[in-house]
């Protein structure tokens, strides 16, 4: 009659199999998490661009999105005449010129292409107009694993779209 349970050797074999499978899975899991973070950043940036287009149409003012590749941040400002701005709106919504989004660590802005650099700023700017159009442009967000997403803003319609770019390795 054999005793119930597992022998020590059987338990060790199971532990070795589990540790080997974890060793093989961990690198692909970290690569997957970096890709998810990059995709999330691309969606956040495209959301900011879509928000600015919507606000320009709804409020009737020009909205600008400034891209600072060195500091890895995106800022939003409106070209709203200061005398028409009500204090209640500023308190309720916050000042649009103070909205800044910093990209997560490990994600870089590459190839920021805009129609022209405007208002004497050294930073590339995409403007959204009250008629729904924009100055147009594109930018490339690149992650640590050399994978990237391209975000394009159509100059005529102001529509924003995200395109996955093949790995650069």
JSON list of C-alpha atoms in Angstrom, two decimals, residues 1 9 18 23-24 40 42-44 46 56 68 70-71 73 79 81 85 93 100-101 104 108 112-113 115 144 146 168:
[
{"chain": "A", "resi": 1, "resn": "UNK", "atom": "CA", "xyz": [0.00, 0.00, 0.00]},
{"chain": "A", "resi": 9, "resn": "UNK", "atom": "CA", "xyz": [11.34, 14.34, -6.12]},
{"chain": "A", "resi": 18, "resn": "UNK", "atom": "CA", "xyz": [7.57, 26.42, -12.94]},
{"chain": "A", "resi": 23, "resn": "UNK", "atom": "CA", "xyz": [12.29, 32.57, -16.74]},
{"chain": "A", "resi": 24, "resn": "UNK", "atom": "CA", "xyz": [11.05, 32.30, -20.31]},
{"chain": "A", "resi": 40, "resn": "UNK", "atom": "CA", "xyz": [-1.38, 54.43, -23.70]},
{"chain": "A", "resi": 42, "resn": "UNK", "atom": "CA", "xyz": [-0.12, 57.61, -27.91]},
{"chain": "A", "resi": 43, "resn": "UNK", "atom": "CA", "xyz": [-3.81, 57.47, -27.00]},
{"chain": "A", "resi": 44, "resn": "UNK", "atom": "CA", "xyz": [-3.34, 60.20, -24.39]},
{"chain": "A", "resi": 46, "resn": "UNK", "atom": "CA", "xyz": [-4.21, 61.88, -29.56]},
{"chain": "A", "resi": 56, "resn": "UNK", "atom": "CA", "xyz": [-11.61, 75.27, -30.80]},
{"chain": "A", "resi": 68, "resn": "UNK", "atom": "CA", "xyz": [8.83, 70.06, -26.48]},
{"chain": "A", "resi": 70, "resn": "UNK", "atom": "CA", "xyz": [13.76, 67.77, -25.14]},
{"chain": "A", "resi": 71, "resn": "UNK", "atom": "CA", "xyz": [11.59, 67.92, -22.01]},
{"chain": "A", "resi": 73, "resn": "UNK", "atom": "CA", "xyz": [6.13, 67.32, -22.75]},
{"chain": "A", "resi": 79, "resn": "UNK", "atom": "CA", "xyz": [-5.34, 82.23, -28.35]},
{"chain": "A", "resi": 81, "resn": "UNK", "atom": "CA", "xyz": [-8.73, 87.32, -26.30]},
{"chain": "A", "resi": 85, "resn": "UNK", "atom": "CA", "xyz": [-12.30, 85.47, -20.59]},
{"chain": "A", "resi": 93, "resn": "UNK", "atom": "CA", "xyz": [-12.15, 74.94, -16.05]},
{"chain": "A", "resi": 100, "resn": "UNK", "atom": "CA", "xyz": [0.87, 70.29, -19.60]},
{"chain": "A", "resi": 101, "resn": "UNK", "atom": "CA", "xyz": [1.28, 66.56, -20.23]},
{"chain": "A", "resi": 104, "resn": "UNK", "atom": "CA", "xyz": [6.19, 58.65, -19.23]},
{"chain": "A", "resi": 108, "resn": "UNK", "atom": "CA", "xyz": [10.48, 59.92, -26.56]},
{"chain": "A", "resi": 112, "resn": "UNK", "atom": "CA", "xyz": [7.76, 66.23, -34.88]},
{"chain": "A", "resi": 113, "resn": "UNK", "atom": "CA", "xyz": [6.71, 67.55, -38.30]},
{"chain": "A", "resi": 115, "resn": "UNK", "atom": "CA", "xyz": [3.65, 73.00, -41.30]},
{"chain": "A", "resi": 144, "resn": "UNK", "atom": "CA", "xyz": [12.39, 51.72, -25.19]},
{"chain": "A", "resi": 146, "resn": "UNK", "atom": "CA", "xyz": [12.26, 50.75, -30.46]},
{"chain": "A", "resi": 168, "resn": "UNK", "atom": "CA", "xyz": [12.81, 49.76, -35.85]}
]
